[in-house]
GROMACS .gro file of C-alpha atoms in nm:
model
  435
    1MET     CA    1 -22.055  -0.161   4.065
    2VAL     CA    2 -21.703  -0.035   4.102
    3ASN     CA    3 -21.648   0.331   4.177
    4VAL     CA    4 -21.490   0.494   3.870
    5GLY     CA    5 -21.265   0.712   4.081
    6CYS     CA    6 -21.128   0.410   4.260
    7GLU     CA    7 -21.084   0.234   3.928
    8HIS     CA    8 -20.881   0.525   3.793
    9GLN     CA    9 -20.679   0.533   4.112
   10ASN     CA   10 -20.606   0.162   4.071
   11HIS     CA   11 -20.501   0.232   3.712
   12ILE     CA   12 -20.264   0.503   3.827
   13GLU     CA   13 -20.110   0.286   4.098
   14LEU     CA   14 -20.062  -0.006   3.860
   15ILE     CA   15 -19.912   0.214   3.589
   16ARG     CA   16 -19.673   0.365   3.844
   17THR     CA   17 -19.567   0.016   3.958
   18LEU     CA   18 -19.524  -0.112   3.604
   19MET     CA   19 -19.327   0.193   3.492
   20MET     CA   20 -19.092   0.157   3.788
   21MET     CA   21 -19.035  -0.208   3.695
   22MET     CA   22 -18.982  -0.120   3.330
   23MET     CA   23 -18.731   0.156   3.403
   24ASP     CA   24 -18.544  -0.057   3.654
   25ASN     CA   25 -18.528  -0.340   3.404
   26VAL     CA   26 -18.400  -0.123   3.119
   27MET     CA   27 -18.142   0.049   3.342
   28SER     CA   28 -18.017  -0.282   3.476
   29ARG     CA   29 -17.968  -0.412   3.123
   30CYS     CA   30 -17.808  -0.089   3.003
   31PRO     CA   31 -17.591   0.025   3.299
   32ASP     CA   32 -17.389   0.264   3.084
   33MET     CA   33 -17.697   0.484   3.034
   34ASN     CA   34 -17.610   0.639   3.369
   35SER     CA   35 -17.261   0.778   3.315
   36ASN     CA   36 -17.236   0.906   3.672
   37SER     CA   37 -17.298   0.565   3.826
   38THR     CA   38 -16.993   0.411   3.988
   39SER     CA   39 -17.135   0.060   4.011
   40HIS     CA   40 -17.356  -0.155   3.792
   41ARG     CA   41 -17.696  -0.271   3.905
   42SER     CA   42 -17.759  -0.640   3.941
   43VAL     CA   43 -17.875  -0.819   3.626
   44SER     CA   44 -18.254  -0.826   3.599
   45PRO     CA   45 -18.456  -1.147   3.561
   46PRO     CA   46 -18.514  -1.290   3.210
   47ILE     CA   47 -18.791  -1.147   2.994
   48THR     CA   48 -19.019  -1.444   3.068
   49SER     CA   49 -18.991  -1.366   3.440
   50GLN     CA   50 -19.075  -1.000   3.377
   51VAL     CA   51 -19.386  -1.101   3.179
   52SER     CA   52 -19.496  -1.334   3.460
   53ILE     CA   53 -19.459  -1.056   3.717
   54ILE     CA   54 -19.656  -0.807   3.509
   55SER     CA   55 -19.923  -1.068   3.429
   56GLY     CA   56 -19.959  -1.136   3.801
   57LEU     CA   57 -20.013  -0.767   3.868
   58ILE     CA   58 -20.279  -0.753   3.599
   59ARG     CA   59 -20.458  -1.053   3.747
   60ARG     CA   60 -20.451  -0.890   4.092
   61PHE     CA   61 -20.590  -0.574   3.939
   62CYS     CA   62 -20.877  -0.770   3.785
   63ILE     CA   63 -20.957  -0.934   4.117
   64LYS     CA   64 -20.967  -0.596   4.288
   65LEU     CA   65 -21.219  -0.476   4.033
   66ARG     CA   66 -21.424  -0.795   4.095
   67THR     CA   67 -21.472  -0.843   3.724
   68ASP     CA   68 -21.568  -1.158   3.543
   69ALA     CA   69 -21.280  -1.260   3.307
   70CYS     CA   70 -21.164  -0.900   3.305
   71ALA     CA   71 -21.485  -0.765   3.151
   72LEU     CA   72 -21.384  -0.409   3.221
   73SER     CA   73 -21.542  -0.074   3.157
   74ALA     CA   74 -21.436   0.142   2.862
   75PRO     CA   75 -21.164   0.329   3.059
   76SER     CA   76 -21.029  -0.004   3.183
   77LYS     CA   77 -21.022  -0.148   2.832
   78MET     CA   78 -20.832   0.157   2.712
   79PHE     CA   79 -20.594   0.114   3.003
   80PHE     CA   80 -20.517  -0.245   2.902
   81ILE     CA   81 -20.459  -0.140   2.542
   82VAL     CA   82 -20.203   0.114   2.662
   83LEU     CA   83 -20.058  -0.141   2.902
   84THR     CA   84 -20.017  -0.401   2.626
   85ALA     CA   85 -19.848  -0.147   2.397
   86SER     CA   86 -19.615  -0.042   2.679
   87LEU     CA   87 -19.530  -0.403   2.754
   88LEU     CA   88 -19.448  -0.473   2.389
   89CYS     CA   89 -19.228  -0.161   2.382
   90VAL     CA   90 -19.040  -0.273   2.693
   91LEU     CA   91 -18.996  -0.625   2.555
   92THR     CA   92 -18.853  -0.475   2.234
   93LEU     CA   93 -18.608  -0.261   2.432
   94GLN     CA   94 -18.508  -0.562   2.639
   95THR     CA   95 -18.454  -0.774   2.328
   96GLN     CA   96 -18.240  -0.500   2.172
   97ALA     CA   97 -18.039  -0.468   2.493
   98GLU     CA   98 -17.984  -0.843   2.503
   99ASN     CA   99 -17.878  -0.845   2.136
  100VAL     CA  100 -17.628  -0.565   2.201
  101HIS     CA  101 -17.496  -0.749   2.506
  102GLY     CA  102 -17.464  -1.069   2.302
  103GLN     CA  103 -17.272  -0.894   2.023
  104GLU     CA  104 -17.041  -0.734   2.278
  105LYS     CA  105 -16.968  -1.072   2.438
  106LEU     CA  106 -16.897  -1.219   2.094
  107PHE     CA  107 -16.642  -0.947   2.012
  108LEU     CA  108 -16.482  -0.962   2.357
  109ARG     CA  109 -16.447  -1.339   2.321
  110SER     CA  110 -16.258  -1.285   1.993
  111MET     CA  111 -16.017  -1.067   2.193
  112GLY     CA  112 -15.966  -1.341   2.450
  113LEU     CA  113 -16.163  -1.152   2.716
  114SER     CA  114 -16.416  -1.315   2.947
  115SER     CA  115 -16.598  -0.986   3.005
  116ARG     CA  116 -16.557  -0.613   2.955
  117PRO     CA  117 -16.233  -0.518   3.138
  118LYS     CA  118 -16.258  -0.280   3.431
  119PRO     CA  119 -15.901  -0.160   3.495
  120SER     CA  120 -15.846  -0.094   3.864
  121ALA     CA  121 -15.544   0.123   3.789
  122HIS     CA  122 -15.440   0.244   3.446
  123SER     CA  123 -15.078   0.131   3.449
  124PRO     CA  124 -14.849   0.316   3.207
  125VAL     CA  125 -14.800   0.172   2.861
  126PRO     CA  126 -14.439   0.056   2.803
  127PHE     CA  127 -14.256   0.270   2.549
  128LEU     CA  128 -14.179  -0.033   2.332
  129LEU     CA  129 -14.548  -0.118   2.298
  130TRP     CA  130 -14.628   0.239   2.191
  131LYS     CA  131 -14.352   0.219   1.932
  132MET     CA  132 -14.481  -0.115   1.802
  133PHE     CA  133 -14.837   0.017   1.784
  134GLU     CA  134 -14.739   0.331   1.594
  135SER     CA  135 -14.552   0.126   1.332
  136SER     CA  136 -14.818  -0.145   1.305
  137GLU     CA  137 -14.948  -0.014   0.971
  138GLN     CA  138 -14.628  -0.110   0.792
  139ARG     CA  139 -14.518  -0.422   0.980
  140ASP     CA  140 -14.582  -0.789   0.907
  141SER     CA  141 -14.888  -0.882   1.111
  142CYS     CA  142 -14.745  -1.225   1.198
  143VAL     CA  143 -14.393  -1.124   1.305
  144VAL     CA  144 -14.272  -0.925   1.606
  145SER     CA  145 -13.943  -0.799   1.466
  146GLU     CA  146 -13.834  -0.644   1.798
  147TYR     CA  147 -13.790  -0.995   1.938
  148GLY     CA  148 -13.733  -1.180   1.610
  149VAL     CA  149 -14.023  -1.424   1.657
  150ARG     CA  150 -14.361  -1.497   1.502
  151GLY     CA  151 -14.656  -1.351   1.684
  152ASN     CA  152 -14.957  -1.119   1.666
  153ILE     CA  153 -15.021  -1.069   2.039
  154VAL     CA  154 -14.783  -0.896   2.281
  155ARG     CA  155 -14.867  -0.886   2.651
  156PHE     CA  156 -14.691  -0.699   2.931
  157ILE     CA  157 -14.783  -0.910   3.234
  158HIS     CA  158 -14.730  -0.743   3.569
  159ASP     CA  159 -14.583  -0.915   3.874
  160GLU     CA  160 -14.833  -1.029   4.138
  161GLY     CA  161 -14.576  -1.166   4.385
  162ARG     CA  162 -14.504  -1.038   4.734
  163LEU     CA  163 -14.195  -0.904   4.905
  164ILE     CA  164 -14.049  -1.178   5.126
  165THR     CA  165 -13.761  -0.992   5.294
  166ALA     CA  166 -13.786  -0.615   5.327
  167PRO     CA  167 -13.463  -0.409   5.335
  168THR     CA  168 -13.433  -0.266   5.689
  169GLY     CA  169 -13.130  -0.195   5.908
  170ARG     CA  170 -12.844  -0.443   5.873
  171SER     CA  171 -13.069  -0.679   5.677
  172PHE     CA  172 -13.062  -0.421   5.401
  173TYR     CA  173 -12.787  -0.618   5.232
  174CYS     CA  174 -13.040  -0.880   5.114
  175VAL     CA  175 -13.377  -0.837   4.945
  176ARG     CA  176 -13.587  -1.141   4.855
  177LYS     CA  177 -13.893  -1.107   4.630
  178HIS     CA  178 -14.143  -1.365   4.509
  179LEU     CA  179 -14.230  -1.314   4.141
  180PHE     CA  180 -14.557  -1.447   4.004
  181PHE     CA  181 -14.699  -1.398   3.653
  182ASN     CA  182 -15.052  -1.509   3.570
  183MET     CA  183 -15.055  -1.678   3.229
  184SER     CA  184 -15.427  -1.760   3.227
  185ALA     CA  185 -15.499  -1.489   2.969
  186LEU     CA  186 -15.335  -1.698   2.695
  187GLU     CA  187 -15.595  -1.898   2.504
  188ASP     CA  188 -15.544  -2.264   2.417
  189VAL     CA  189 -15.516  -2.182   2.048
  190GLU     CA  190 -15.225  -1.941   2.109
  191GLN     CA  191 -14.868  -2.056   2.050
  192LEU     CA  192 -14.623  -1.895   2.293
  193SER     CA  193 -14.328  -1.773   2.085
  194PHE     CA  194 -14.127  -1.574   2.336
  195ALA     CA  195 -14.128  -1.477   2.703
  196GLN     CA  196 -13.882  -1.239   2.865
  197LEU     CA  197 -13.848  -1.131   3.226
  198GLU     CA  198 -13.744  -0.770   3.276
  199ILE     CA  199 -13.608  -0.640   3.607
  200LYS     CA  200 -13.619  -0.262   3.590
  201PHE     CA  201 -13.439  -0.050   3.849
  202LYS     CA  202 -13.606   0.273   3.953
  203GLN     CA  203 -13.279   0.466   3.976
  204ASP     CA  204 -12.949   0.489   3.796
  205LEU     CA  205 -12.689   0.235   3.912
  206SER     CA  206 -12.397   0.469   3.852
  207HIS     CA  207 -12.415   0.577   4.217
  208LEU     CA  208 -12.287   0.235   4.322
  209GLY     CA  209 -11.927   0.333   4.256
  210ARG     CA  210 -11.701   0.039   4.349
  211HIS     CA  211 -11.988  -0.146   4.516
  212VAL     CA  212 -12.160  -0.438   4.343
  213PHE     CA  213 -12.468  -0.650   4.403
  214GLY     CA  214 -12.534  -1.013   4.333
  215MET     CA  215 -12.859  -1.109   4.163
  216ASP     CA  216 -12.989  -1.466   4.188
  217LEU     CA  217 -13.304  -1.586   4.015
  218TYR     CA  218 -13.468  -1.911   4.128
  219ARG     CA  219 -13.757  -2.116   3.998
  220VAL     CA  220 -13.991  -2.219   4.281
  221LEU     CA  221 -14.060  -2.594   4.265
  222LYS     CA  222 -14.309  -2.625   4.549
  223THR     CA  223 -14.477  -2.419   4.816
  224THR     CA  224 -14.319  -2.369   5.160
  225LEU     CA  225 -14.411  -2.196   5.483
  226LYS     CA  226 -14.422  -1.818   5.463
  227GLY     CA  227 -14.074  -1.675   5.505
  228VAL     CA  228 -13.909  -2.020   5.504
  229THR     CA  229 -13.683  -2.110   5.214
  230HIS     CA  230 -13.555  -2.461   5.151
  231GLU     CA  231 -13.299  -2.517   4.877
  232SER     CA  232 -13.487  -2.829   4.771
  233SER     CA  233 -13.792  -2.616   4.698
  234ARG     CA  234 -13.620  -2.400   4.439
  235LYS     CA  235 -13.381  -2.423   4.144
  236LEU     CA  236 -13.123  -2.161   4.043
  237LEU     CA  237 -13.194  -2.021   3.697
  238ARG     CA  238 -12.953  -1.732   3.669
  239SER     CA  239 -12.684  -1.562   3.877
  240GLN     CA  240 -12.498  -1.245   3.791
  241THR     CA  241 -12.328  -0.941   3.941
  242LEU     CA  242 -12.450  -0.584   3.902
  243GLY     CA  243 -12.220  -0.286   3.925
  244HIS     CA  244 -12.221   0.083   3.840
  245ASP     CA  245 -12.188   0.002   3.470
  246ALA     CA  246 -12.500  -0.217   3.464
  247LEU     CA  247 -12.796  -0.118   3.250
  248ALA     CA  248 -13.113   0.028   3.399
  249SER     CA  249 -13.288  -0.305   3.337
  250VAL     CA  250 -13.187  -0.670   3.323
  251ARG     CA  251 -13.361  -0.922   3.097
  252PHE     CA  252 -13.385  -1.302   3.104
  253ASN     CA  253 -13.533  -1.533   2.840
  254LEU     CA  254 -13.795  -1.749   3.013
  255THR     CA  255 -13.986  -1.889   2.714
  256GLU     CA  256 -13.964  -2.255   2.816
  257LEU     CA  257 -14.052  -2.184   3.178
  258ALA     CA  258 -14.341  -1.954   3.086
  259GLU     CA  259 -14.483  -2.227   2.862
  260SER     CA  260 -14.506  -2.458   3.164
  261TRP     CA  261 -14.683  -2.181   3.359
  262ARG     CA  262 -14.980  -2.210   3.124
  263GLN     CA  263 -15.076  -2.503   3.346
  264PRO     CA  264 -15.171  -2.327   3.673
  265ALA     CA  265 -15.078  -2.632   3.883
  266LYS     CA  266 -14.716  -2.593   3.771
  267ASN     CA  267 -14.691  -2.219   3.826
  268TYR     CA  268 -14.529  -2.154   4.164
  269GLY     CA  269 -14.349  -1.847   4.033
  270MET     CA  270 -13.988  -1.748   4.102
  271GLN     CA  271 -13.772  -1.595   4.372
  272LEU     CA  272 -13.541  -1.303   4.310
  273GLU     CA  273 -13.260  -1.224   4.554
  274LEU     CA  274 -13.044  -0.913   4.557
  275GLN     CA  275 -12.743  -0.937   4.787
  276ALA     CA  276 -12.484  -0.673   4.867
  277SER     CA  277 -12.117  -0.754   4.811
  278HIS     CA  278 -11.871  -0.787   5.102
  279ASN     CA  279 -11.725  -0.442   5.049
  280LEU     CA  280 -12.067  -0.295   5.117
  281LEU     CA  281 -12.095  -0.490   5.441
  282ASP     CA  282 -11.791  -0.333   5.603
  283ASP     CA  283 -11.852  -0.163   5.935
  284ASP     CA  284 -11.819   0.180   5.781
  285ALA     CA  285 -12.117   0.101   5.561
  286PHE     CA  286 -12.347   0.142   5.865
  287ASP     CA  287 -12.397   0.430   6.102
  288ALA     CA  288 -12.389   0.420   6.484
  289LYS     CA  289 -12.752   0.304   6.498
  290GLY     CA  290 -12.684   0.007   6.273
  291MET     CA  291 -12.863   0.158   5.976
  292ARG     CA  292 -12.718   0.154   5.627
  293ALA     CA  293 -12.499   0.446   5.525
  294GLY     CA  294 -12.451   0.572   5.173
  295VAL     CA  295 -12.516   0.303   4.914
  296SER     CA  296 -12.833   0.090   4.927
  297ILE     CA  297 -12.985  -0.184   4.718
  298PRO     CA  298 -13.186  -0.006   4.447
  299GLU     CA  299 -13.562  -0.044   4.422
  300PHE     CA  300 -13.688  -0.244   4.127
  301SER     CA  301 -14.000  -0.372   3.950
  302ALA     CA  302 -14.056  -0.685   3.744
  303SER     CA  303 -14.267  -0.761   3.437
  304LEU     CA  304 -14.296  -1.040   3.183
  305VAL     CA  305 -14.323  -0.979   2.809
  306ALA     CA  306 -14.514  -1.264   2.642
  307VAL     CA  307 -14.536  -1.288   2.262
  308SER     CA  308 -14.784  -1.538   2.121
  309LEU     CA  309 -14.933  -1.629   1.785
  310ASN     CA  310 -15.301  -1.690   1.721
  311PRO     CA  311 -15.293  -1.860   1.378
  312ASN     CA  312 -15.663  -1.789   1.325
  313GLN     CA  313 -15.594  -1.414   1.327
  314CYS     CA  314 -15.275  -1.411   1.126
  315ARG     CA  315 -15.250  -1.316   0.760
  316SER     CA  316 -14.991  -1.127   0.563
  317ARG     CA  317 -15.021  -0.752   0.607
  318ARG     CA  318 -15.180  -0.569   0.316
  319LYS     CA  319 -15.021  -0.228   0.317
  320ARG     CA  320 -15.272   0.053   0.307
  321SER     CA  321 -15.281   0.421   0.379
  322ALA     CA  322 -15.344   0.502   0.744
  323SER     CA  323 -15.575   0.783   0.630
  324TYR     CA  324 -15.779   0.582   0.377
  325TYR     CA  325 -16.123   0.726   0.304
  326PRO     CA  326 -16.386   0.588   0.064
  327PRO     CA  327 -16.503   0.825  -0.211
  328VAL     CA  328 -16.784   1.063  -0.122
  329THR     CA  329 -16.933   1.106  -0.471
  330PRO     CA  330 -17.312   1.054  -0.446
  331SER     CA  331 -17.423   0.725  -0.595
  332ASN     CA  332 -17.679   0.455  -0.522
  333VAL     CA  333 -17.465   0.171  -0.657
  334CYS     CA  334 -17.272  -0.071  -0.438
  335LYS     CA  335 -16.962   0.089  -0.285
  336PRO     CA  336 -16.794   0.156   0.053
  337ARG     CA  337 -16.961   0.415   0.273
  338ARG     CA  338 -16.796   0.599   0.558
  339LEU     CA  339 -16.849   0.470   0.910
  340TYR     CA  340 -16.636   0.595   1.198
  341ILE     CA  341 -16.651   0.386   1.513
  342ASP     CA  342 -16.574   0.583   1.830
  343PHE     CA  343 -16.508   0.346   2.121
  344LYS     CA  344 -16.642   0.611   2.357
  345ASP     CA  345 -16.986   0.571   2.199
  346VAL     CA  346 -16.999   0.207   2.310
  347GLY     CA  347 -16.848   0.272   2.654
  348TRP     CA  348 -16.512   0.108   2.585
  349GLN     CA  349 -16.291   0.414   2.629
  350ASP     CA  350 -16.186   0.313   2.981
  351TRP     CA  351 -16.008  -0.006   2.873
  352ILE     CA  352 -15.911   0.051   2.508
  353ILE     CA  353 -15.594   0.261   2.511
  354ALA     CA  354 -15.550   0.314   2.137
  355PRO     CA  355 -15.688   0.385   1.890
  356GLN     CA  356 -15.972   0.592   2.034
  357GLY     CA  357 -16.169   0.504   1.723
  358TYR     CA  358 -16.119   0.411   1.360
  359LEU     CA  359 -16.278   0.439   1.015
  360ALA     CA  360 -16.444   0.098   0.971
  361ASN     CA  361 -16.671   0.177   0.671
  362TYR     CA  362 -16.955  -0.042   0.542
  363CYS     CA  363 -17.098  -0.158   0.209
  364HIS     CA  364 -17.427  -0.030   0.073
  365GLY     CA  365 -17.592   0.020  -0.263
  366GLU     CA  366 -17.763  -0.156  -0.551
  367CYS     CA  367 -17.626  -0.418  -0.787
  368PRO     CA  368 -17.809  -0.316  -1.108
  369PHE     CA  369 -17.825  -0.494  -1.442
  370PRO     CA  370 -17.592  -0.507  -1.623
  371LEU     CA  371 -17.314  -0.539  -1.366
  372SER     CA  372 -17.008  -0.336  -1.454
  373GLU     CA  373 -16.653  -0.446  -1.372
  374SER     CA  374 -16.631  -0.176  -1.106
  375LEU     CA  375 -16.893  -0.362  -0.901
  376ASN     CA  376 -16.664  -0.664  -0.866
  377GLY     CA  377 -16.942  -0.911  -0.941
  378THR     CA  378 -16.892  -1.286  -0.951
  379ASN     CA  379 -17.021  -1.499  -1.240
  380HIS     CA  380 -17.305  -1.608  -1.014
  381ALA     CA  381 -17.392  -1.245  -0.936
  382ILE     CA  382 -17.391  -1.156  -1.307
  383LEU     CA  383 -17.635  -1.439  -1.386
  384GLN     CA  384 -17.850  -1.348  -1.084
  385THR     CA  385 -17.887  -0.988  -1.204
  386LEU     CA  386 -17.979  -1.119  -1.549
  387VAL     CA  387 -18.255  -1.340  -1.407
  388HIS     CA  388 -18.367  -1.053  -1.180
  389SER     CA  389 -18.416  -0.830  -1.484
  390PHE     CA  390 -18.673  -1.082  -1.618
  391ASP     CA  391 -18.826  -1.182  -1.285
  392PRO     CA  392 -18.772  -0.901  -1.030
  393LYS     CA  393 -19.033  -1.040  -0.788
  394GLY     CA  394 -18.909  -1.398  -0.789
  395THR     CA  395 -18.532  -1.333  -0.788
  396PRO     CA  396 -18.367  -1.065  -0.573
  397GLN     CA  397 -18.068  -0.857  -0.675
  398PRO     CA  398 -17.722  -0.967  -0.557
  399CYS     CA  399 -17.613  -0.823  -0.225
  400CYS     CA  400 -17.355  -0.551  -0.173
  401VAL     CA  401 -17.092  -0.700   0.059
  402PRO     CA  402 -16.728  -0.641   0.162
  403ILE     CA  403 -16.478  -0.821  -0.061
  404LYS     CA  404 -16.156  -0.669   0.071
  405LEU     CA  405 -16.088  -0.585   0.434
  406SER     CA  406 -15.787  -0.456   0.625
  407PRO     CA  407 -15.666  -0.522   0.979
  408ILE     CA  408 -15.596  -0.289   1.268
  409SER     CA  409 -15.389  -0.318   1.584
  410MET     CA  410 -15.526  -0.231   1.928
  411LEU     CA  411 -15.372  -0.145   2.264
  412TYR     CA  412 -15.590  -0.229   2.563
  413TYR     CA  413 -15.609  -0.356   2.921
  414ASP     CA  414 -15.717  -0.717   2.965
  415ASN     CA  415 -15.915  -0.870   3.253
  416ASN     CA  416 -15.595  -0.894   3.463
  417ASP     CA  417 -15.495  -0.526   3.414
  418ASN     CA  418 -15.214  -0.626   3.176
  419VAL     CA  419 -15.134  -0.406   2.875
  420VAL     CA  420 -15.190  -0.595   2.549
  421LEU     CA  421 -15.104  -0.514   2.187
  422ARG     CA  422 -15.310  -0.730   1.954
  423HIS     CA  423 -15.362  -0.754   1.580
  424TYR     CA  424 -15.712  -0.804   1.439
  425GLU     CA  425 -15.801  -0.905   1.085
  426ASP     CA  426 -16.103  -0.790   0.880
  427MET     CA  427 -16.176  -0.469   1.072
  428ILE     CA  428 -16.183  -0.211   0.788
  429VAL     CA  429 -16.384  -0.231   0.464
  430ASP     CA  430 -16.166  -0.131   0.169
  431GLU     CA  431 -16.368  -0.258  -0.127
  432CYS     CA  432 -16.723  -0.377  -0.189
  433GLY     CA  433 -16.870  -0.607  -0.450
  434CYS     CA  434 -17.191  -0.773  -0.564
  435ARG     CA  435 -17.230  -1.131  -0.447
   0.00000   0.00000   0.00000
């Protein structure tokens, strides 16, 4: 005979163990439940593995009680009833978590993202992208008028290259920089319409006075030893002179070259050289210690604007009010209902820049007989409601579904920390109908 106190103690210990496993499993599948956590837990084993672990614990518990086929006392039977209910509850939570995770992956895949982005540094959004986003309601969804090309995706790709020659002392007259732009974010279905390199200077060039700088841009054809440059390993793309009247940024069209970069094996990047003119290299341009005096080569940054077209997400823009709201008159018939999606509620606020949320709406309501014109019913739906009126148990009513949807544009960070402006179809329910 097993001591009841020991049996209860075993129950308590097993429940404690199971609850710890359950909580750890749920938290690992829903890492955003802990908003203060700075790192995600490792992914827990599949549900089948969890069941096996729990079943093993139950078997060990039975052995400890020295029962025959788990022929337990009344308290033990009650314990297993509670245990089974708890297990079913946990399995339901796990299934829901997996379904949510699956839906998230499906939506992220439609955005060309391999996983939820985790921006390491929130780089500033270029002014032009903000301007394009703010006017997206009225623009053609398949044309980027700022560049005069077709497209529905605009990416600002940051430079990942390194500085080859740093400006110090008398070598300050020449700065050499390797430029590298990762084009892996472009999907195979995308058609690259336009790519433009922008060299932006961090200070006004008016201070140059009579001094000028030469700018040479090379395409790298093959890799070389660090710091070693062979003319056979690069090809001159552009050469120009910069003076005090130059703009704050210089742009080069690199569409053809960027297209070749979509094959990683062909992407060796570019080299940018800034060289001081002879009048800046006079002796009076340096002080007694050999350091530069007065004018210096300005600091700069580089980025690549890539415009592409995904034909699967491109339709003509249907103009609509930015503040569209479905009617709020109470009714049980099929019509749009209000649904505001706040990206903060799903934990996406750290990588979606704008909008912070939007009015998506949904369709709900009955499709009663007879169908009125306002319910936008098809001929099939009209006949189905007619048959339903005679045989309500054998034939269901038509369903209330979206029949007209509108697009939105989104600004966000991708998996490479690039800022992206992208157009998405069928995101807002405008009208519902019986189908």
